[in-house]
Coordinates of C-alpha atoms and ligand atoms in Angstrom, one line a residue:
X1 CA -36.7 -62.0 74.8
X2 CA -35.5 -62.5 71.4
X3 CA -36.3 -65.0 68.7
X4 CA -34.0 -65.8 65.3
X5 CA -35.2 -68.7 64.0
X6 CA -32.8 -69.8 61.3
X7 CA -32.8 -72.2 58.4
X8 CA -36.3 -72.1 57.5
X9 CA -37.1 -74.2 54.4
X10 CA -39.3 -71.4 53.5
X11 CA -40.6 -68.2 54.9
X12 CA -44.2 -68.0 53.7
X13 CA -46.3 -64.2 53.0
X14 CA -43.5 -61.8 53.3
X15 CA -44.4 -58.3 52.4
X16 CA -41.7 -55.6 53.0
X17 CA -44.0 -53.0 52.7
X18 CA -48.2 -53.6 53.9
X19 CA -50.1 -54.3 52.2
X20 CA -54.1 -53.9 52.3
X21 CA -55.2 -56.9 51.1
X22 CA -55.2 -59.5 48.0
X23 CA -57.8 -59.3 45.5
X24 CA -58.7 -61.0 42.3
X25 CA -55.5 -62.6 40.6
X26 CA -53.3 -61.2 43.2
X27 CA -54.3 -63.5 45.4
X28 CA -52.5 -66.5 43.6
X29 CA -49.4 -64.3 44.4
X30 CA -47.7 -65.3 47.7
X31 CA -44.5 -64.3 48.3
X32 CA -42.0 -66.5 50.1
X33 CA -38.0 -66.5 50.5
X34 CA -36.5 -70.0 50.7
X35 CA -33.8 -70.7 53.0
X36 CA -34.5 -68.2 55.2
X37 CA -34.2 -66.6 59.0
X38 CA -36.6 -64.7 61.2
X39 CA -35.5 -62.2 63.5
X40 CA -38.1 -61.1 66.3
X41 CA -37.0 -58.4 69.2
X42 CA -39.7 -58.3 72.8
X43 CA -42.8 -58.3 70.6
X44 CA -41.8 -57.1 67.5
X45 CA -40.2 -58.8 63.6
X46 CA -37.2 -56.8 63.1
X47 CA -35.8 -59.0 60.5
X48 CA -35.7 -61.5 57.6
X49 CA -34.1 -62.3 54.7
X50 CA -31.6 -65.3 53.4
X51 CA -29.6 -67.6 55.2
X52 CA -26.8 -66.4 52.8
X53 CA -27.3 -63.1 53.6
X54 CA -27.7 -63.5 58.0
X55 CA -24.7 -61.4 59.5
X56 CA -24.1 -62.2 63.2
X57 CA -24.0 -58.4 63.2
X58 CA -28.1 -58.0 63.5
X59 CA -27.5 -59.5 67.1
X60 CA -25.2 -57.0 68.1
X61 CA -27.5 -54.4 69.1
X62 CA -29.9 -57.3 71.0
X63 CA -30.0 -56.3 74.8
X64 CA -32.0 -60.0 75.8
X65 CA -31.9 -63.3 76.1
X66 CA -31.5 -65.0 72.4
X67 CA -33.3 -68.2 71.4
X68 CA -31.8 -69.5 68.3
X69 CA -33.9 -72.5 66.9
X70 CA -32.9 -74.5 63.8
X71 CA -35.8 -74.7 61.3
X72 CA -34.5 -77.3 59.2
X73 CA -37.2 -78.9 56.6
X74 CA -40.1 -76.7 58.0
X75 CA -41.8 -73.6 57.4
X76 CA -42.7 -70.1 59.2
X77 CA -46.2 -68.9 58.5
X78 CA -47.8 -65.7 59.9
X79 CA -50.5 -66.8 62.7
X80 CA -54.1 -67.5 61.2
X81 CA -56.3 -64.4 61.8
X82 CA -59.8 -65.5 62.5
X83 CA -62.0 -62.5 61.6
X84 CA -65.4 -63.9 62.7
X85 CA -66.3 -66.0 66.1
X86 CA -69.0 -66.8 68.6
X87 CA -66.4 -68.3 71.0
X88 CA -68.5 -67.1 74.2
X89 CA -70.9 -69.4 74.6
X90 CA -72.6 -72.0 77.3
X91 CA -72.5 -75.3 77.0
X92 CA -72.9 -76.8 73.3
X93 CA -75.8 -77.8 70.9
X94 CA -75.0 -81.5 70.2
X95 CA -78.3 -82.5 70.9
X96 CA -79.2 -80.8 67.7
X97 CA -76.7 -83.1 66.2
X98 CA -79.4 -85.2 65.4
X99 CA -81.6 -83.0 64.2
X100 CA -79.2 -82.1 62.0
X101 CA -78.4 -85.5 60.7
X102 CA -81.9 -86.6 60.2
X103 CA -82.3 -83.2 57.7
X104 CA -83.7 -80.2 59.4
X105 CA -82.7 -77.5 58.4
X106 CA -80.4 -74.5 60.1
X107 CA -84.0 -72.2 60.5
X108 CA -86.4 -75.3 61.1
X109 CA -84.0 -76.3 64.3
X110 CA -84.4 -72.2 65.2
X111 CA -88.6 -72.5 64.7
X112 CA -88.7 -75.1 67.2
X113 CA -86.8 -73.4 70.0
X114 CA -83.2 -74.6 69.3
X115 CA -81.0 -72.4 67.5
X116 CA -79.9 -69.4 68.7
X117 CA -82.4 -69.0 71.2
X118 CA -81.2 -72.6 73.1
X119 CA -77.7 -70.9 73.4
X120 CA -79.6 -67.4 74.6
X121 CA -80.9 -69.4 77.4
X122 CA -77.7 -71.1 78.7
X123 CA -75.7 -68.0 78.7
X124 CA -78.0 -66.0 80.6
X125 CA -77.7 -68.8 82.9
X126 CA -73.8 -68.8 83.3
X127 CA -71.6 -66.6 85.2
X128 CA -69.0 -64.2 83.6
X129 CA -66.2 -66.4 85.2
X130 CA -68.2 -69.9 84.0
X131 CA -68.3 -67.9 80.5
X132 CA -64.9 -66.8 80.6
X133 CA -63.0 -70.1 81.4
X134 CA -64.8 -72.4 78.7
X135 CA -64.2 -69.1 75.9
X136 CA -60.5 -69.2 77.2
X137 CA -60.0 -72.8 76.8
X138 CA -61.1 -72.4 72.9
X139 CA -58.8 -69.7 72.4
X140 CA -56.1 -71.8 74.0
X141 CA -57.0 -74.8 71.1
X142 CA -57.1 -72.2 68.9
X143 CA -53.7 -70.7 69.3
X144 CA -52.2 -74.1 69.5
X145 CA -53.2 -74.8 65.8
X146 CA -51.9 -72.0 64.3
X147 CA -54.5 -68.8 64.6
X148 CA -52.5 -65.7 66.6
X149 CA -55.8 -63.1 66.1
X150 CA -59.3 -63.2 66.7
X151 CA -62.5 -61.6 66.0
X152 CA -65.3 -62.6 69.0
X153 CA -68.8 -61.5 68.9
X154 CA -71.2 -60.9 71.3
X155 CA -75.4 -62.4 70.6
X156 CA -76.2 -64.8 72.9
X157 CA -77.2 -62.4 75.5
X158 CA -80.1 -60.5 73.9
X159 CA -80.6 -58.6 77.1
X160 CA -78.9 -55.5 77.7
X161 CA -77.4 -56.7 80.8
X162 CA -76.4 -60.3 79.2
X163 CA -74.7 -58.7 76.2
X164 CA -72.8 -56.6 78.8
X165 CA -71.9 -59.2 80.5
X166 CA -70.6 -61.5 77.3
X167 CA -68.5 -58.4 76.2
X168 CA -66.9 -58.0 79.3
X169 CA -66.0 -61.7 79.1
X170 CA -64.3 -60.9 75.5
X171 CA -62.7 -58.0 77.6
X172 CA -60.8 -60.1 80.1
X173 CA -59.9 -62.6 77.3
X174 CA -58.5 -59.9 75.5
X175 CA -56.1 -58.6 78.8
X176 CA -55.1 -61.8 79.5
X177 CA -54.4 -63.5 75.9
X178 CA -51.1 -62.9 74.1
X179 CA -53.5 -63.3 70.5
X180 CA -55.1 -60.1 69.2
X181 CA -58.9 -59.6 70.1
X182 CA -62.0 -57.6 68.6
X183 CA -65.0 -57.4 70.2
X184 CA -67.9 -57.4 67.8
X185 CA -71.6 -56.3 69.3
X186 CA -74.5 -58.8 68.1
X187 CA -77.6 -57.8 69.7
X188 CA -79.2 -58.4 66.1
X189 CA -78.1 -61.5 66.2
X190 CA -81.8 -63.3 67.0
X191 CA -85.2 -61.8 68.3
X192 CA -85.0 -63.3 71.6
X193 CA -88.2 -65.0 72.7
X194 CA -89.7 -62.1 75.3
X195 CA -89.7 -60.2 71.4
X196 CA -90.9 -62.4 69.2
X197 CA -93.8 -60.8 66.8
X198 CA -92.7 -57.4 68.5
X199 CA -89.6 -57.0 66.5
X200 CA -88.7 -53.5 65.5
X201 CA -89.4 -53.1 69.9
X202 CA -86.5 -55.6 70.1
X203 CA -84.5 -53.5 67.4
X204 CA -85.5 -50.1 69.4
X205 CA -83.7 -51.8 72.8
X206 CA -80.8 -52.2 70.9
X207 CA -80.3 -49.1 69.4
X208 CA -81.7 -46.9 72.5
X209 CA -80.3 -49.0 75.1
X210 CA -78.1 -51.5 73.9
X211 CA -75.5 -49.4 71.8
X212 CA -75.2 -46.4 73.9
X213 CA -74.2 -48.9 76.9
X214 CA -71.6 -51.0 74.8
X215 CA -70.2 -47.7 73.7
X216 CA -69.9 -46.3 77.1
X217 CA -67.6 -48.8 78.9
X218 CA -66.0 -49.0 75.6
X219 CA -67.0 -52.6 75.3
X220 CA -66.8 -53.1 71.0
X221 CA -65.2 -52.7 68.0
X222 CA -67.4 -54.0 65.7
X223 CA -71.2 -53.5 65.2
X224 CA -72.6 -56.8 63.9
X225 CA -76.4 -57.7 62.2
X226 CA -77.6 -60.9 61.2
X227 CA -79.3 -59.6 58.0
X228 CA -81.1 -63.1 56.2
X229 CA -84.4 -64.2 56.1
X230 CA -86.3 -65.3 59.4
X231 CA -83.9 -62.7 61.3
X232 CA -83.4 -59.1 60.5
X233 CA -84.4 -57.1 57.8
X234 CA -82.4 -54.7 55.7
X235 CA -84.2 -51.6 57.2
X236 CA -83.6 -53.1 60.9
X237 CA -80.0 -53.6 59.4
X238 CA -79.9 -49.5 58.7
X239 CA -81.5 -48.5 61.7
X240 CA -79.0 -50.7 64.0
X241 CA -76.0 -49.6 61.8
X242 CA -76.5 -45.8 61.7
X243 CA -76.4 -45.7 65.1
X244 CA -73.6 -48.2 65.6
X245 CA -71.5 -45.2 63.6
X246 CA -72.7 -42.6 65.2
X247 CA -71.4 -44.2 68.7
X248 CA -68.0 -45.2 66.8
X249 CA -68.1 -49.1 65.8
X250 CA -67.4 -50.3 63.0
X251 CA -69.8 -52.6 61.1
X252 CA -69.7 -56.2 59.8
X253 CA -72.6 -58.1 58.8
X254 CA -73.8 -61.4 58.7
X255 CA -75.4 -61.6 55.0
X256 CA -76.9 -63.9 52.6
X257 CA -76.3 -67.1 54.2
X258 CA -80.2 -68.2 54.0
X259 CA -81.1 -66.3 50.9
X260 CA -80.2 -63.2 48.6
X261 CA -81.5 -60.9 51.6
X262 CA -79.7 -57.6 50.2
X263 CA -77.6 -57.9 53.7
X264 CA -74.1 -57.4 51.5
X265 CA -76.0 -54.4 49.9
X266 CA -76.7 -52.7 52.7
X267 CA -73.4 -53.7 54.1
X268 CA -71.5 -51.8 51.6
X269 CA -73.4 -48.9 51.5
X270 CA -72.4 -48.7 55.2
X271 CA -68.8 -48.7 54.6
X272 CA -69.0 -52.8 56.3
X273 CA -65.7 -53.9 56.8
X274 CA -66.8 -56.9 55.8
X275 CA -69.9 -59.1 54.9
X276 CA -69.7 -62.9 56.0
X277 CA -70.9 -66.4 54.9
X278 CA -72.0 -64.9 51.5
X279 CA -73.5 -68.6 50.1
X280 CA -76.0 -66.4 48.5
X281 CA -73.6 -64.0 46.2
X282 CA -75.0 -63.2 42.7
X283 CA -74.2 -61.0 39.5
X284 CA -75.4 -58.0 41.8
X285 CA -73.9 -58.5 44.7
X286 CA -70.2 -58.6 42.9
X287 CA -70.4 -55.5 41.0
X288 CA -72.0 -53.7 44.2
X289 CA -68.6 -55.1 46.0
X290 CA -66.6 -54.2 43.5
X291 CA -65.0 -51.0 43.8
X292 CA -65.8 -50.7 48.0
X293 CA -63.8 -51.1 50.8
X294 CA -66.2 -54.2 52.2
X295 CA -64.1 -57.4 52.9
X296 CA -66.2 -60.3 51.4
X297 CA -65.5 -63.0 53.6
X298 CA -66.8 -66.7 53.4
X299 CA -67.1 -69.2 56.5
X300 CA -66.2 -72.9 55.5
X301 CA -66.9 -74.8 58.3
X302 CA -70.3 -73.2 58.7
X303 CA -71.4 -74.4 55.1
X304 CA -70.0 -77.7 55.5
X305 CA -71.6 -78.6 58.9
X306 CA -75.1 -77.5 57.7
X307 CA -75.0 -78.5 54.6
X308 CA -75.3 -75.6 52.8
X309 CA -74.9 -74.6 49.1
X310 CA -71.2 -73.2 48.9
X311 CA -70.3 -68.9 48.3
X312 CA -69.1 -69.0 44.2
X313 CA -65.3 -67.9 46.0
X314 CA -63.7 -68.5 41.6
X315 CA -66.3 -66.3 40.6
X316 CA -66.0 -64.1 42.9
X317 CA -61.8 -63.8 42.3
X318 CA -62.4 -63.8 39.1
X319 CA -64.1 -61.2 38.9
X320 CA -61.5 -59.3 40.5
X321 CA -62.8 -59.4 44.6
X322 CA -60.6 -60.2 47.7
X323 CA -62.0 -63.4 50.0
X324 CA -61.2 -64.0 53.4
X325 CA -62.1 -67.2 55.1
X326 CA -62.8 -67.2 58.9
X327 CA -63.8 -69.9 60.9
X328 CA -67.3 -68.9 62.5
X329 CA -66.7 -71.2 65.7
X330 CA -69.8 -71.5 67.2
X331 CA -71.9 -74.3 68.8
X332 CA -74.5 -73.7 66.5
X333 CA -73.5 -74.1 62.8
X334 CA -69.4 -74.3 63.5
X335 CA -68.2 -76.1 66.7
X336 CA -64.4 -75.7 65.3
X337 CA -62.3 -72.9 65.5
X338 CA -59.0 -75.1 63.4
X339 CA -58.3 -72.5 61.1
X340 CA -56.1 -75.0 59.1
X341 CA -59.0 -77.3 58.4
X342 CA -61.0 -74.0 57.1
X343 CA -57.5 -73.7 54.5
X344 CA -58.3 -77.1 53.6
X345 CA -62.0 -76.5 52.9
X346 CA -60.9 -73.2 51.1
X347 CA -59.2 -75.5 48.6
X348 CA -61.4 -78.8 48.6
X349 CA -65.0 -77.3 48.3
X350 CA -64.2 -74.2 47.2
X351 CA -61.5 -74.5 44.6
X352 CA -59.3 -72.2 45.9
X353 CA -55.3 -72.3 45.2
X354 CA -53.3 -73.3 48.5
X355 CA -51.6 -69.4 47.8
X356 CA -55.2 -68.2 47.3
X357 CA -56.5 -69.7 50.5
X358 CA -53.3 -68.3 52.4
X359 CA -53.5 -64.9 51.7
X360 CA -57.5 -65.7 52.7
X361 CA -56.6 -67.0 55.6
X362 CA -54.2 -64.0 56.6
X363 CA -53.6 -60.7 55.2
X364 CA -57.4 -60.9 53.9
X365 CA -58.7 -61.7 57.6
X366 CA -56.5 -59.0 58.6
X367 CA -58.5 -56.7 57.0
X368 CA -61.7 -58.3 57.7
X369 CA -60.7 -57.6 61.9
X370 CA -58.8 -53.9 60.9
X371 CA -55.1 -55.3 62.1
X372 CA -53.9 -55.3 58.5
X373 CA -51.1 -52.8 59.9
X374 CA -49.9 -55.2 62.5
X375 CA -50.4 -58.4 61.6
X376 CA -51.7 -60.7 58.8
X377 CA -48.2 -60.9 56.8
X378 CA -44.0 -61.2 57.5
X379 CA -43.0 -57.7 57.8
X380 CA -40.8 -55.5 59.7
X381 CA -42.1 -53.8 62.4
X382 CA -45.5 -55.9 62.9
X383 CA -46.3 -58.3 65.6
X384 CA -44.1 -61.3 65.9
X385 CA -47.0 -63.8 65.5
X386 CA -45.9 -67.1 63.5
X387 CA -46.1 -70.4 63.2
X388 CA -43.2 -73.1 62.8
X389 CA -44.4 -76.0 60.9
X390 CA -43.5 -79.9 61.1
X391 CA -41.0 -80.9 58.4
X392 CA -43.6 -80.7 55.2
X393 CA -42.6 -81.0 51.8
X394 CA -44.6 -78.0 50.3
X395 CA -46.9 -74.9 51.4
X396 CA -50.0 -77.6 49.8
X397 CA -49.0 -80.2 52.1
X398 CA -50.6 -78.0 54.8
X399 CA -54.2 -77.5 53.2
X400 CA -53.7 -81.2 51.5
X401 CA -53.2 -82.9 55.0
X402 CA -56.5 -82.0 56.1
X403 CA -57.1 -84.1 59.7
X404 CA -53.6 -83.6 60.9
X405 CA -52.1 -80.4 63.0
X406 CA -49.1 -79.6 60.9
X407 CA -48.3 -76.5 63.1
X408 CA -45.5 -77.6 65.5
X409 CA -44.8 -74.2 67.5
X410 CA -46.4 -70.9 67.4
X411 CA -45.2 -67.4 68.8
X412 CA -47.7 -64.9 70.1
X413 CA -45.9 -61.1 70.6
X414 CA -42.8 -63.5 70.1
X415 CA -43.3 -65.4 72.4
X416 CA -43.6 -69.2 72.7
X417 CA -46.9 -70.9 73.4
Ligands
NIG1 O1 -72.6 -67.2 62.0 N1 -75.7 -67.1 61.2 C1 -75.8 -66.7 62.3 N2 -75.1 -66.9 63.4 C2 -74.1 -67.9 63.6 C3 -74.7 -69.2 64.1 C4 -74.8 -69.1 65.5 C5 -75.6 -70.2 66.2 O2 -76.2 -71.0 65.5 O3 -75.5 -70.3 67.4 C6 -73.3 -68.1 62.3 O4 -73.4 -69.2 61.7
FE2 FE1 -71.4 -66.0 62.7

């Protein structure tokens, strides 16, 4: 199958040559050509460029069927990459709804058994096939609005055998979905209740039991902590990430959401491919991200829907840093996984330029998940995963028009959805 789409009113984040990321002032820079075309071939871009310049000749060599569609008055995006999820999960927590609205907060709902821990007990009573259809039909939703890659984490299980049994659900979703999918091990993600005030014995299953099990069916990418206060500390955070290494993932951290718990610390000085939610990011924690390879990378929708205070994103830029945004869907603290509602939340509460949230919401998430080289921008040779717009008059209209889906169609491997 082959895909030119022609007369695109602009072709938004093309980069001839990869690039690693945005950072700083960069990341006001997004390039575009106007009046364009997009050539993809089987799963793969193999062209762009200007409507003036299309030759009939770059279909010569095509040895499938052609789909020609006429862009006229809209726009081609690369696909949303959604570098942080919790998409497996049982049921939901909109009981806590209330909770939430009449003011407790994100750690007094967790104190009284909800949280976490109400999640923890629902999974362990699900099936892999109950687990695997409800996580499929959110990754349907969030294909259809735009997001072609996703990071999903494991954490509900807290048993050796129910984190098993949540990453083999991420397995089959990542066989059968066209999107990209990283599996990301959360054991750390609460002390379940059979550990509570024995800790460090919890942190011991995970790194004795836990890890060497996940590694051995080869079930994760991604080794993930939830480093705050009330959860784990920053040794725990070592302990579980030195041993994450030594079995080959890759870690990412959940840091300084609750407090200034030296989680993005210890996240860089592990190499972290990136350090998420971030509300609590001072003078210290930018200059220890300067200058490291760590992917600082704020959650919107988590802040918004608990009322939290807000990650300083300009200072941060300004200061020279890269910032992804990622969605966080979860049925805790972010039942969404609309990637272009976290755009519009980039630029409302965080003051972020449309261009800035962009490259946030793409090549910078591609990082955050390692698929920088495939995905995450327009360039030859990566995956042909894109959204056509609805007519729109500008790339703000899409964060500006925040309760409306302005993505009309989206290829996955270049294919139609
Ligand atoms: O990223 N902060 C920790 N974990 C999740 C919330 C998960 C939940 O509440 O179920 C998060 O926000
Ligand atoms: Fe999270």
């Amino acid at each position: 199958m082959a895909v030119l789409v022609k007369n695109i009113k602009q072709l938004v984040q093309v980069n001839d040559t990869p690039i690693q990321w945005r950072a700083g002032k960069e990341m006001q820079n997004l390039p575009m050509i106007e009046d364009a075309y997009l050539l993809a071939v089987g799963e793969v871009i193999v062209d762009y460029g200007k409507m003036c310049d299309f030759s009939e000749t770059v279909l010569q060599n095509i040895n499938e069927p052609l789909e020609i569609i006429d862009a006229t008055g809209k726009m081609v995006f690369p696909t949303f990459c959604d570098s942080h999820t919790h998409i497996v999960y049982a049921g939901d927590r909109s009981i806590e709804y209330i909770d939430k609205i009449k003011g407790l907060s994100y750690e007094e709902i967790a104190q009284r058994g909800g949280g976490i821990l109400n999640s923890v007990q629902r999974l362990r009573d699900s099936s892999e096939d109950e687990l695997f259809e409800s996580a499929w039909e959110r990754l349907q939703e969030m294909a259809s609005m735009g997001t072609g890659a996703a990071e999903i984490k494991s954490g509900y299980g807290l048993t050796t055998q129910d984190e098993l049994k949540m990453l083999r659900v991420i397995r089959r979703l990542k066989e059968k979905s066209r999107m990209t999918i990283k599996a990301n091990f959360l054991g750390a993600h609460a002390v379940p209740k059979e550990y509570i005030g024995h800790q460090t014995e919890y942190v011991d299953l995970i790194i004795n039991e836990m890890i060497p099990m996940v590694a051995a069916e080869e079930l994760a990418d991604f080794v993930d902590v939830f480093c705050d206060r009330g959860f784990f500390t920053v040794e725990d955070t070592e302990r579980i990430l030195m041993q994450g290494i030594k079995y080959g993932l890759c870690p990412k951290i959940h840091a300084n959401e609750l407090d200034y718990s030296g989680g993005i610390q210890v996240g860089v000085k592990y190499n972290a491919r990136s350090v998420d939610h971030v509300e609590y990011t001072g003078d210290d924690e930018i200059a220890v991200l300067l200058g490291s390879e760590t992917m600082p990378t704020i959650l919107p929708g988590a802040a918004f829907f608990l009322g939290m205070v807000y990650a300083p994103a300009r200072k941060m830029m300004e200061a020279g840093l890269p910032v992804a945004l990622a969605s966080d869907y979860n049925p805790g603290s972010c039942p969404s996984g609309n990637m272009q509602f976290v755009l519009s939340m980039g630029c409302i509460k965080y003051k972020m330029l449309p261009e800035e949230a962009i490259n946030a919401t793409t090549v910078n998430t591609a990082y955050a998940m390692c698929v920088e080289d495939s995905l995450g921008t327009i360039t030859k040779g990566k995956i042909a995963n894109f959204f056509i717009t609805k007519p729109i008059s500008s790339i703000e209209f899409l964060p500006y028009a925040y309760g409306s889906n302005k993505v009309e169609t989206v290829y996955l491997k270049g294919k139609k959805i």
